[in-house]
Every structure is written in C-alpha cells, then in structure tokens.
PDB file of N, CA and C in Angstrom:
ATOM      1  N   ALA A   1     -22.709  40.038 -21.244  1.00 63.00           N
ATOM      2  CA  ALA A   1     -21.823  40.759 -21.466  1.00 63.00           C
ATOM      3  C   ALA A   1     -21.494  42.188 -20.784  1.00 63.00           C
ATOM      4  N   THR A   2     -20.681  42.514 -20.130  1.00 56.00           N
ATOM      5  CA  THR A   2     -20.866  43.621 -19.212  1.00 56.00           C
ATOM      6  C   THR A   2     -20.083  44.786 -20.303  1.00 56.00           C
ATOM      7  N   LEU A   3     -21.146  46.159 -20.369  1.00 62.00           N
ATOM      8  CA  LEU A   3     -20.510  47.349 -20.544  1.00 62.00           C
ATOM      9  C   LEU A   3     -20.161  48.481 -19.345  1.00 62.00           C
ATOM     10  N   THR A   4     -19.073  48.630 -19.872  1.00 60.00           N
ATOM     11  CA  THR A   4     -18.285  50.322 -19.456  1.00 60.00           C
ATOM     12  C   THR A   4     -18.627  51.047 -19.471  1.00 60.00           C
ATOM     13  N   VAL A   5     -19.026  52.574 -19.346  1.00 64.00           N
ATOM     14  CA  VAL A   5     -19.388  53.628 -19.657  1.00 64.00           C
ATOM     15  C   VAL A   5     -18.273  54.082 -18.540  1.00 64.00           C
ATOM     16  N   LYS A   6     -17.526  55.475 -19.533  1.00 66.00           N
ATOM     17  CA  LYS A   6     -16.232  55.922 -18.805  1.00 66.00           C
ATOM     18  C   LYS A   6     -17.032  57.065 -18.929  1.00 66.00           C
ATOM     19  N   PRO A   7     -17.447  58.235 -18.202  1.00 78.00           N
ATOM     20  CA  PRO A   7     -17.552  59.895 -17.939  1.00 78.00           C
ATOM     21  C   PRO A   7     -16.784  60.566 -18.781  1.00 78.00           C
ATOM     22  N   PHE A   8     -16.232  61.365 -19.599  1.00 88.00           N
ATOM     23  CA  PHE A   8     -15.905  62.472 -19.920  1.00 88.00           C
ATOM     24  C   PHE A   8     -15.576  63.831 -18.678  1.00 88.00           C
ATOM     25  N   SER A   9     -14.327  63.881 -18.545  1.00 90.00           N
ATOM     26  CA  SER A   9     -14.007  64.232 -17.610  1.00 90.00           C
ATOM     27  C   SER A   9     -14.077  66.131 -17.724  1.00 90.00           C
ATOM     28  N   SER A  10     -13.430  66.286 -16.055  1.00 91.00           N
ATOM     29  CA  SER A  10     -13.647  68.543 -16.721  1.00 91.00           C
ATOM     30  C   SER A  10     -12.028  68.384 -16.211  1.00 91.00           C
ATOM     31  N   ILE A  11     -11.160  69.571 -16.587  1.00 92.00           N
ATOM     32  CA  ILE A  11     -10.342  70.178 -16.357  1.00 92.00           C
ATOM     33  C   ILE A  11     -10.404  71.605 -16.057  1.00 92.00           C
ATOM     34  N   ALA A  12      -9.670  72.019 -15.010  1.00 93.00           N
ATOM     35  CA  ALA A  12      -9.428  73.170 -14.333  1.00 93.00           C
ATOM     36  C   ALA A  12      -8.576  73.531 -14.313  1.00 93.00           C
ATOM     37  N   LEU A  13      -7.961  74.746 -15.057  1.00 94.00           N
ATOM     38  CA  LEU A  13      -6.464  75.258 -15.135  1.00 94.00           C
ATOM     39  C   LEU A  13      -7.399  76.584 -14.013  1.00 94.00           C
ATOM     40  N   SER A  14      -5.825  76.929 -13.315  1.00 94.00           N
ATOM     41  CA  SER A  14      -5.682  78.539 -13.189  1.00 94.00           C
ATOM     42  C   SER A  14      -4.135  79.230 -13.718  1.00 94.00           C
ATOM     43  N   TRP A  15      -4.443  80.113 -13.115  1.00 94.00           N
ATOM     44  CA  TRP A  15      -3.177  81.575 -13.982  1.00 94.00           C
ATOM     45  C   TRP A  15      -3.026  82.538 -13.067  1.00 94.00           C
ATOM     46  N   GLU A  16      -1.941  82.668 -12.297  1.00 93.00           N
ATOM     47  CA  GLU A  16      -2.014  84.024 -11.973  1.00 93.00           C
ATOM     48  C   GLU A  16      -1.303  84.917 -13.364  1.00 93.00           C
ATOM     49  N   THR A  17      -2.459  86.466 -13.185  1.00 94.00           N
ATOM     50  CA  THR A  17      -2.046  87.323 -13.494  1.00 94.00           C
ATOM     51  C   THR A  17      -0.559  87.814 -13.849  1.00 94.00           C
ATOM     52  N   PRO A  18      -0.102  88.137 -15.349  1.00 94.00           N
ATOM     53  CA  PRO A  18       1.197  88.820 -14.988  1.00 94.00           C
ATOM     54  C   PRO A  18       1.396  90.279 -15.264  1.00 94.00           C
ATOM     55  N   THR A  19       2.510  90.526 -14.091  1.00 94.00           N
ATOM     56  CA  THR A  19       2.457  92.151 -14.097  1.00 94.00           C
ATOM     57  C   THR A  19       4.196  92.590 -14.407  1.00 94.00           C
ATOM     58  N   ALA A  20       4.430  91.751 -15.715  1.00 93.00           N
ATOM     59  CA  ALA A  20       5.600  92.093 -16.055  1.00 93.00           C
ATOM     60  C   ALA A  20       5.673  91.430 -17.511  1.00 93.00           C
ATOM     61  N   ARG A  21       6.654  92.122 -18.435  1.00 91.00           N
ATOM     62  CA  ARG A  21       7.020  91.290 -19.894  1.00 91.00           C
ATOM     63  C   ARG A  21       7.957  90.796 -19.980  1.00 91.00           C
ATOM     64  N   GLU A  22       7.663  90.201 -21.141  1.00 88.00           N
ATOM     65  CA  GLU A  22       9.132  89.088 -20.878  1.00 88.00           C
ATOM     66  C   GLU A  22      10.489  89.553 -20.857  1.00 88.00           C
ATOM     67  N   ASP A  23      10.562  91.647 -21.075  1.00 89.00           N
ATOM     68  CA  ASP A  23      11.777  92.496 -21.113  1.00 89.00           C
ATOM     69  C   ASP A  23      12.090  92.720 -20.014  1.00 89.00           C
ATOM     70  N   GLY A  24      10.651  92.123 -18.900  1.00 91.00           N
ATOM     71  CA  GLY A  24      10.897  92.648 -17.661  1.00 91.00           C
ATOM     72  C   GLY A  24       9.781  94.295 -17.690  1.00 91.00           C
ATOM     73  N   THR A  25       9.249  94.783 -18.134  1.00 92.00           N
ATOM     74  CA  THR A  25       8.411  96.259 -18.008  1.00 92.00           C
ATOM     75  C   THR A  25       7.593  95.384 -17.369  1.00 92.00           C
ATOM     76  N   LEU A  26       6.727  96.845 -16.718  1.00 94.00           N
ATOM     77  CA  LEU A  26       5.452  96.676 -15.909  1.00 94.00           C
ATOM     78  C   LEU A  26       5.164  96.130 -17.946  1.00 94.00           C
ATOM     79  N   LEU A  27       3.239  95.322 -17.179  1.00 94.00           N
ATOM     80  CA  LEU A  27       2.289  94.964 -17.790  1.00 94.00           C
ATOM     81  C   LEU A  27       1.511  95.771 -17.414  1.00 94.00           C
ATOM     82  N   GLU A  28       0.391  96.512 -17.112  1.00 95.00           N
ATOM     83  CA  GLU A  28      -0.573  96.884 -17.017  1.00 95.00           C
ATOM     84  C   GLU A  28      -1.692  95.642 -16.898  1.00 95.00           C
ATOM     85  N   LEU A  29      -2.299  95.816 -15.955  1.00 94.00           N
ATOM     86  CA  LEU A  29      -3.582  94.799 -15.948  1.00 94.00           C
ATOM     87  C   LEU A  29      -4.728  95.222 -17.414  1.00 94.00           C
ATOM     88  N   ASN A  30      -4.904  96.568 -17.556  1.00 96.00           N
ATOM     89  CA  ASN A  30      -5.416  97.094 -18.794  1.00 96.00           C
ATOM     90  C   ASN A  30      -5.018  97.308 -20.022  1.00 96.00           C
ATOM     91  N   GLU A  31      -3.710  96.295 -19.768  1.00 97.00           N
ATOM     92  CA  GLU A  31      -3.025  96.453 -21.017  1.00 97.00           C
ATOM     93  C   GLU A  31      -2.605  94.699 -21.283  1.00 97.00           C
ATOM     94  N   ILE A  32      -3.566  94.095 -21.011  1.00 97.00           N
ATOM     95  CA  ILE A  32      -3.838  92.341 -21.612  1.00 97.00           C
ATOM     96  C   ILE A  32      -4.986  92.417 -22.138  1.00 97.00           C
ATOM     97  N   ASP A  33      -4.501  92.291 -23.042  1.00 97.00           N
ATOM     98  CA  ASP A  33      -5.712  91.446 -24.053  1.00 97.00           C
ATOM     99  C   ASP A  33      -6.563  89.983 -24.105  1.00 97.00           C
ATOM    100  N   SER A  34      -5.635  89.316 -24.192  1.00 98.00           N
ATOM    101  CA  SER A  34      -6.318  88.101 -23.402  1.00 98.00           C
ATOM    102  C   SER A  34      -5.352  87.096 -23.271  1.00 98.00           C
ATOM    103  N   TYR A  35      -5.776  85.889 -23.302  1.00 97.00           N
ATOM    104  CA  TYR A  35      -4.498  84.049 -22.832  1.00 97.00           C
ATOM    105  C   TYR A  35      -5.078  83.724 -23.764  1.00 97.00           C
ATOM    106  N   ILE A  36      -3.679  82.629 -24.217  1.00 97.00           N
ATOM    107  CA  ILE A  36      -4.374  81.146 -25.384  1.00 97.00           C
ATOM    108  C   ILE A  36      -4.072  80.977 -24.054  1.00 97.00           C
ATOM    109  N   ILE A  37      -4.545  78.942 -24.112  1.00 96.00           N
ATOM    110  CA  ILE A  37      -4.261  78.253 -23.556  1.00 96.00           C
ATOM    111  C   ILE A  37      -3.758  76.948 -24.593  1.00 96.00           C
ATOM    112  N   TYR A  38      -2.827  76.745 -24.915  1.00 96.00           N
ATOM    113  CA  TYR A  38      -1.858  75.782 -26.118  1.00 96.00           C
ATOM    114  C   TYR A  38      -2.302  74.579 -25.428  1.00 96.00           C
ATOM    115  N   LEU A  39      -3.103  72.826 -26.230  1.00 95.00           N
ATOM    116  CA  LEU A  39      -3.700  72.145 -25.633  1.00 95.00           C
ATOM    117  C   LEU A  39      -3.026  70.919 -26.555  1.00 95.00           C
ATOM    118  N   SER A  40      -2.565  70.037 -25.944  1.00 93.00           N
ATOM    119  CA  SER A  40      -2.007  69.518 -26.977  1.00 93.00           C
ATOM    120  C   SER A  40      -2.721  67.903 -26.415  1.00 93.00           C
ATOM    121  N   TYR A  41      -3.364  67.364 -27.138  1.00 87.00           N
ATOM    122  CA  TYR A  41      -3.869  66.215 -26.956  1.00 87.00           C
ATOM    123  C   TYR A  41      -3.711  64.813 -27.371  1.00 87.00           C
ATOM    124  N   ALA A  42      -2.473  64.009 -27.453  1.00 71.00           N
ATOM    125  CA  ALA A  42      -1.770  62.793 -28.172  1.00 71.00           C
ATOM    126  C   ALA A  42      -1.706  63.699 -29.361  1.00 71.00           C
ATOM    127  N   VAL A  43      -0.214  62.423 -29.124  1.00 68.00           N
ATOM    128  CA  VAL A  43       1.548  62.852 -30.385  1.00 68.00           C
ATOM    129  C   VAL A  43       0.706  63.585 -31.997  1.00 68.00           C
ATOM    130  N   ASP A  44      -0.390  62.662 -31.905  1.00 70.00           N
ATOM    131  CA  ASP A  44      -0.456  63.222 -33.895  1.00 70.00           C
ATOM    132  C   ASP A  44      -1.289  63.709 -34.090  1.00 70.00           C
ATOM    133  N   LEU A  45      -1.935  63.955 -33.032  1.00 75.00           N
ATOM    134  CA  LEU A  45      -3.277  65.577 -33.108  1.00 75.00           C
ATOM    135  C   LEU A  45      -3.031  66.700 -32.958  1.00 75.00           C
ATOM    136  N   PRO A  46      -2.745  67.586 -33.874  1.00 86.00           N
ATOM    137  CA  PRO A  46      -2.657  69.281 -34.409  1.00 86.00           C
ATOM    138  C   PRO A  46      -3.154  70.497 -32.645  1.00 86.00           C
ATOM    139  N   GLU A  47      -2.157  70.883 -32.424  1.00 91.00           N
ATOM    140  CA  GLU A  47      -2.747  71.546 -31.176  1.00 91.00           C
ATOM    141  C   GLU A  47      -3.611  72.435 -31.326  1.00 91.00           C
ATOM    142  N   GLU A  48      -4.313  72.452 -30.026  1.00 94.00           N
ATOM    143  CA  GLU A  48      -5.820  73.838 -30.184  1.00 94.00           C
ATOM    144  C   GLU A  48      -4.952  74.909 -29.435  1.00 94.00           C
ATOM    145  N   GLU A  49      -5.376  75.429 -29.698  1.00 96.00           N
ATOM    146  CA  GLU A  49      -5.396  76.847 -29.170  1.00 96.00           C
ATOM    147  C   GLU A  49      -6.928  77.386 -28.859  1.00 96.00           C
ATOM    148  N   ILE A  50      -6.737  77.782 -27.401  1.00 96.00           N
ATOM    149  CA  ILE A  50      -7.928  78.236 -26.235  1.00 96.00           C
ATOM    150  C   ILE A  50      -7.822  80.399 -26.096  1.00 96.00           C
ATOM    151  N   ILE A  51      -8.460  80.678 -26.944  1.00 97.00           N
ATOM    152  CA  ILE A  51      -9.012  82.239 -26.055  1.00 97.00           C
ATOM    153  C   ILE A  51      -9.682  82.159 -25.274  1.00 97.00           C
ATOM    154  N   ILE A  52      -8.632  83.317 -24.321  1.00 97.00           N
ATOM    155  CA  ILE A  52      -9.164  83.253 -22.968  1.00 97.00           C
ATOM    156  C   ILE A  52      -9.711  85.277 -22.667  1.00 97.00           C
ATOM    157  N   PRO A  53     -10.673  85.322 -21.999  1.00 97.00           N
ATOM    158  CA  PRO A  53     -11.167  87.019 -21.781  1.00 97.00           C
ATOM    159  C   PRO A  53      -9.745  87.426 -21.075  1.00 97.00           C
ATOM    160  N   ALA A  54      -9.416  88.722 -21.466  1.00 96.00           N
ATOM    161  CA  ALA A  54      -8.555  88.750 -20.104  1.00 96.00           C
ATOM    162  C   ALA A  54      -8.550  88.848 -18.782  1.00 96.00           C
ATOM    163  N   ALA A  55     -10.459  88.768 -18.191  1.00 95.00           N
ATOM    164  CA  ALA A  55     -10.908  88.723 -17.435  1.00 95.00           C
ATOM    165  C   ALA A  55     -10.740  88.029 -16.942  1.00 95.00           C
ATOM    166  N   LEU A  56     -10.687  86.735 -17.060  1.00 96.00           N
ATOM    167  CA  LEU A  56     -10.514  85.470 -16.552  1.00 96.00           C
ATOM    168  C   LEU A  56      -8.837  85.088 -16.522  1.00 96.00           C
ATOM    169  N   ASN A  57      -8.778  84.458 -15.050  1.00 94.00           N
ATOM    170  CA  ASN A  57      -7.405  83.486 -15.018  1.00 94.00           C
ATOM    171  C   ASN A  57      -7.729  82.177 -14.640  1.00 94.00           C
ATOM    172  N   SER A  58      -8.872  81.598 -15.451  1.00 94.00           N
ATOM    173  CA  SER A  58      -9.038  80.489 -14.839  1.00 94.00           C
ATOM    174  C   SER A  58      -9.881  80.240 -15.667  1.00 94.00           C
ATOM    175  N   VAL A  59      -9.926  78.623 -16.056  1.00 94.00           N
ATOM    176  CA  VAL A  59     -11.191  77.906 -16.952  1.00 94.00           C
ATOM    177  C   VAL A  59     -11.506  76.633 -16.609  1.00 94.00           C
ATOM    178  N   VAL A  60     -12.569  76.232 -17.225  1.00 93.00           N
ATOM    179  CA  VAL A  60     -12.901  74.555 -16.938  1.00 93.00           C
ATOM    180  C   VAL A  60     -13.095  74.021 -18.159  1.00 93.00           C
ATOM    181  N   LEU A  61     -12.055  72.947 -18.424  1.00 92.00           N
ATOM    182  CA  LEU A  61     -12.948  72.607 -19.772  1.00 92.00           C
ATOM    183  C   LEU A  61     -13.320  71.369 -19.327  1.00 92.00           C
ATOM    184  N   ASP A  62     -14.668  70.970 -19.946  1.00 92.00           N
ATOM    185  CA  ASP A  62     -15.481  69.649 -19.777  1.00 92.00           C
ATOM    186  C   ASP A  62     -15.438  69.028 -20.882  1.00 92.00           C
ATOM    187  N   ASP A  63     -15.943  67.583 -20.629  1.00 90.00           N
ATOM    188  CA  ASP A  63     -16.102  66.591 -22.019  1.00 90.00           C
ATOM    189  C   ASP A  63     -14.380  66.137 -22.413  1.00 90.00           C
ATOM    190  N   MET A  64     -13.618  66.321 -21.652  1.00 91.00           N
ATOM    191  CA  MET A  64     -12.485  66.206 -22.317  1.00 91.00           C
ATOM    192  C   MET A  64     -12.386  64.715 -21.564  1.00 91.00           C
ATOM    193  N   PRO A  65     -11.981  63.824 -22.946  1.00 89.00           N
ATOM    194  CA  PRO A  65     -11.772  62.145 -23.080  1.00 89.00           C
ATOM    195  C   PRO A  65     -10.743  62.171 -22.603  1.00 89.00           C
ATOM    196  N   PRO A  66     -10.365  60.537 -21.457  1.00 88.00           N
ATOM    197  CA  PRO A  66      -8.712  59.923 -21.097  1.00 88.00           C
ATOM    198  C   PRO A  66      -8.118  60.200 -22.285  1.00 88.00           C
ATOM    199  N   GLY A  67      -6.859  60.701 -21.362  1.00 89.00           N
ATOM    200  CA  GLY A  67      -5.258  60.718 -22.398  1.00 89.00           C
ATOM    201  C   GLY A  67      -4.558  60.935 -21.294  1.00 89.00           C
ATOM    202  N   ASP A  68      -3.685  61.681 -22.244  1.00 90.00           N
ATOM    203  CA  ASP A  68      -2.244  62.264 -21.737  1.00 90.00           C
ATOM    204  C   ASP A  68      -3.108  63.678 -22.324  1.00 90.00           C
ATOM    205  N   TYR A  69      -2.354  65.301 -21.749  1.00 92.00           N
ATOM    206  CA  TYR A  69      -2.734  66.238 -22.458  1.00 92.00           C
ATOM    207  C   TYR A  69      -1.687  67.213 -21.490  1.00 92.00           C
ATOM    208  N   GLN A  70      -1.477  68.070 -22.734  1.00 92.00           N
ATOM    209  CA  GLN A  70      -0.247  69.614 -22.776  1.00 92.00           C
ATOM    210  C   GLN A  70      -0.803  70.473 -22.839  1.00 92.00           C
ATOM    211  N   PHE A  71      -0.502  70.878 -21.475  1.00 94.00           N
ATOM    212  CA  PHE A  71      -0.596  72.480 -21.859  1.00 94.00           C
ATOM    213  C   PHE A  71       0.515  73.317 -21.883  1.00 94.00           C
ATOM    214  N   ALA A  72      -0.141  75.103 -22.481  1.00 94.00           N
ATOM    215  CA  ALA A  72       0.597  75.995 -21.768  1.00 94.00           C
ATOM    216  C   ALA A  72      -0.238  77.156 -22.730  1.00 94.00           C
ATOM    217  N   ILE A  73      -0.040  78.291 -21.438  1.00 96.00           N
ATOM    218  CA  ILE A  73      -0.337  79.895 -21.489  1.00 96.00           C
ATOM    219  C   ILE A  73       0.814  80.618 -22.251  1.00 96.00           C
ATOM    220  N   ALA A  74      -0.466  81.367 -22.607  1.00 96.00           N
ATOM    221  CA  ALA A  74       0.513  82.599 -22.912  1.00 96.00           C
ATOM    222  C   ALA A  74      -0.414  83.668 -23.039  1.00 96.00           C
ATOM    223  N   THR A  75      -0.110  85.221 -22.760  1.00 96.00           N
ATOM    224  CA  THR A  75      -0.813  86.575 -23.151  1.00 96.00           C
ATOM    225  C   THR A  75       0.347  87.138 -23.692  1.00 96.00           C
ATOM    226  N   THR A  76      -1.587  87.978 -24.477  1.00 96.00           N
ATOM    227  CA  THR A  76      -1.147  89.040 -25.146  1.00 96.00           C
ATOM    228  C   THR A  76      -2.339  89.682 -25.005  1.00 96.00           C
ATOM    229  N   ASP A  77      -1.230  90.885 -25.036  1.00 95.00           N
ATOM    230  CA  ASP A  77      -1.437  92.217 -25.015  1.00 95.00           C
ATOM    231  C   ASP A  77      -2.456  93.137 -25.750  1.00 95.00           C
ATOM    232  N   THR A  78      -2.960  94.813 -25.523  1.00 95.00           N
ATOM    233  CA  THR A  78      -4.011  95.764 -26.494  1.00 95.00           C
ATOM    234  C   THR A  78      -3.126  95.305 -28.198  1.00 95.00           C
ATOM    235  N   LEU A  79      -1.940  95.221 -27.841  1.00 93.00           N
ATOM    236  CA  LEU A  79      -0.863  96.226 -29.474  1.00 93.00           C
ATOM    237  C   LEU A  79      -1.226  94.647 -29.855  1.00 93.00           C
ATOM    238  N   GLY A  80      -1.585  93.625 -29.480  1.00 94.00           N
ATOM    239  CA  GLY A  80      -1.075  92.103 -30.507  1.00 94.00           C
ATOM    240  C   GLY A  80      -0.444  91.007 -29.816  1.00 94.00           C
ATOM    241  N   ALA A  81       0.698  91.672 -29.143  1.00 93.00           N
ATOM    242  CA  ALA A  81       1.953  91.029 -28.710  1.00 93.00           C
ATOM    243  C   ALA A  81       1.349  89.772 -28.083  1.00 93.00           C
ATOM    244  N   THR A  82       1.912  88.967 -27.908  1.00 94.00           N
ATOM    245  CA  THR A  82       1.477  87.337 -27.444  1.00 94.00           C
ATOM    246  C   THR A  82       3.597  87.159 -27.007  1.00 94.00           C
ATOM    247  N   GLY A  83       3.248  87.167 -26.000  1.00 93.00           N
ATOM    248  CA  GLY A  83       4.669  86.372 -24.948  1.00 93.00           C
ATOM    249  C   GLY A  83       5.066  84.918 -24.977  1.00 93.00           C
ATOM    250  N   GLU A  84       5.910  85.016 -24.215  1.00 93.00           N
ATOM    251  CA  GLU A  84       6.463  83.699 -24.197  1.00 93.00           C
ATOM    252  C   GLU A  84       5.335  82.573 -23.856  1.00 93.00           C
ATOM    253  N   ARG A  85       5.197  81.330 -24.470  1.00 94.00           N
ATOM    254  CA  ARG A  85       4.581  79.803 -23.643  1.00 94.00           C
ATOM    255  C   ARG A  85       4.813  80.017 -21.937  1.00 94.00           C
ATOM    256  N   SER A  86       3.901  80.008 -21.251  1.00 94.00           N
ATOM    257  CA  SER A  86       4.838  79.322 -19.971  1.00 94.00           C
ATOM    258  C   SER A  86       4.908  77.902 -19.920  1.00 94.00           C
ATOM    259  N   GLU A  87       5.439  77.471 -19.356  1.00 93.00           N
ATOM    260  CA  GLU A  87       6.659  76.116 -18.909  1.00 93.00           C
ATOM    261  C   GLU A  87       5.094  75.403 -19.314  1.00 93.00           C
ATOM    262  N   VAL A  88       5.179  73.936 -19.893  1.00 92.00           N
ATOM    263  CA  VAL A  88       4.125  72.492 -19.806  1.00 92.00           C
ATOM    264  C   VAL A  88       4.010  72.026 -19.054  1.00 92.00           C
ATOM    265  N   ILE A  89       2.022  71.909 -18.966  1.00 92.00           N
ATOM    266  CA  ILE A  89       1.785  71.313 -17.601  1.00 92.00           C
ATOM    267  C   ILE A  89       1.732  70.029 -17.940  1.00 92.00           C
ATOM    268  N   LEU A  90       1.548  68.485 -17.861  1.00 92.00           N
ATOM    269  CA  LEU A  90       1.482  67.569 -18.113  1.00 92.00           C
ATOM    270  C   LEU A  90       0.379  66.994 -17.590  1.00 92.00           C
ATOM    271  N   LEU A  91      -0.863  66.566 -17.791  1.00 91.00           N
ATOM    272  CA  LEU A  91      -2.044  65.805 -17.502  1.00 91.00           C
ATOM    273  C   LEU A  91      -2.532  64.553 -17.735  1.00 91.00           C
ATOM    274  N   SER A  92      -2.956  63.853 -17.022  1.00 90.00           N
ATOM    275  CA  SER A  92      -3.285  62.751 -17.202  1.00 90.00           C
ATOM    276  C   SER A  92      -4.595  62.231 -16.994  1.00 90.00           C
ATOM    277  N   VAL A  93      -5.408  62.160 -17.789  1.00 87.00           N
ATOM    278  CA  VAL A  93      -7.248  62.024 -17.436  1.00 87.00           C
ATOM    279  C   VAL A  93      -7.205  60.725 -17.716  1.00 87.00           C
ATOM    280  N   ASN A  94      -7.484  59.888 -16.598  1.00 83.00           N
ATOM    281  CA  ASN A  94      -8.615  58.576 -16.465  1.00 83.00           C
ATOM    282  C   ASN A  94     -10.111  58.017 -17.092  1.00 83.00           C
TER     283      ASN A  94
END
C-alpha cells in the first residue's frame, strides 16, 4: 500500500492601500479602520470574512487545504462604512 500525504498550503495576499473612496473623495490613511477579506472555498460552503487591521496590507493564510478559492477585499473606514469589494481573485491550490 502507498500513502501520499499532501501538506496544506499557505496563501499570501497583499493589496495597495486605497487613497480614495468610491465617490472619489480623499480617503486618508488614518481614516481606514480595517480590511475585510472575503474568502470562498467550494461552492457549497458559506463565505468567510477575515478582518485585517488597517496597519497591514498583506496577510498569509496558513493550513489551506487543496481546492479552488475566491478572494475579494473591501476597506472599512473609522465611521464603520465598508466600501465595495475588489475584483474577485481566483486561485487553485493543489
């Protein structure tokens, strides 16, 4: 018998800090409260939201099982308003 163990993967995400709101007005760095990463894994599972502090513009997600992922990100300001999501990023982890 043969047993093959496939290790889980790490996924690194990074983004540029936005400088404008959706309506085009200036978004100062100190007005950003956090980022929300929207993560979907497999069609039949619910979407996850991962909150990232405003001081960061990257994150590493560890122990990700093989599969197809969808990611999007949005910015939340200090007043609690969350902007539109970014374009969806598709990723297959083998």
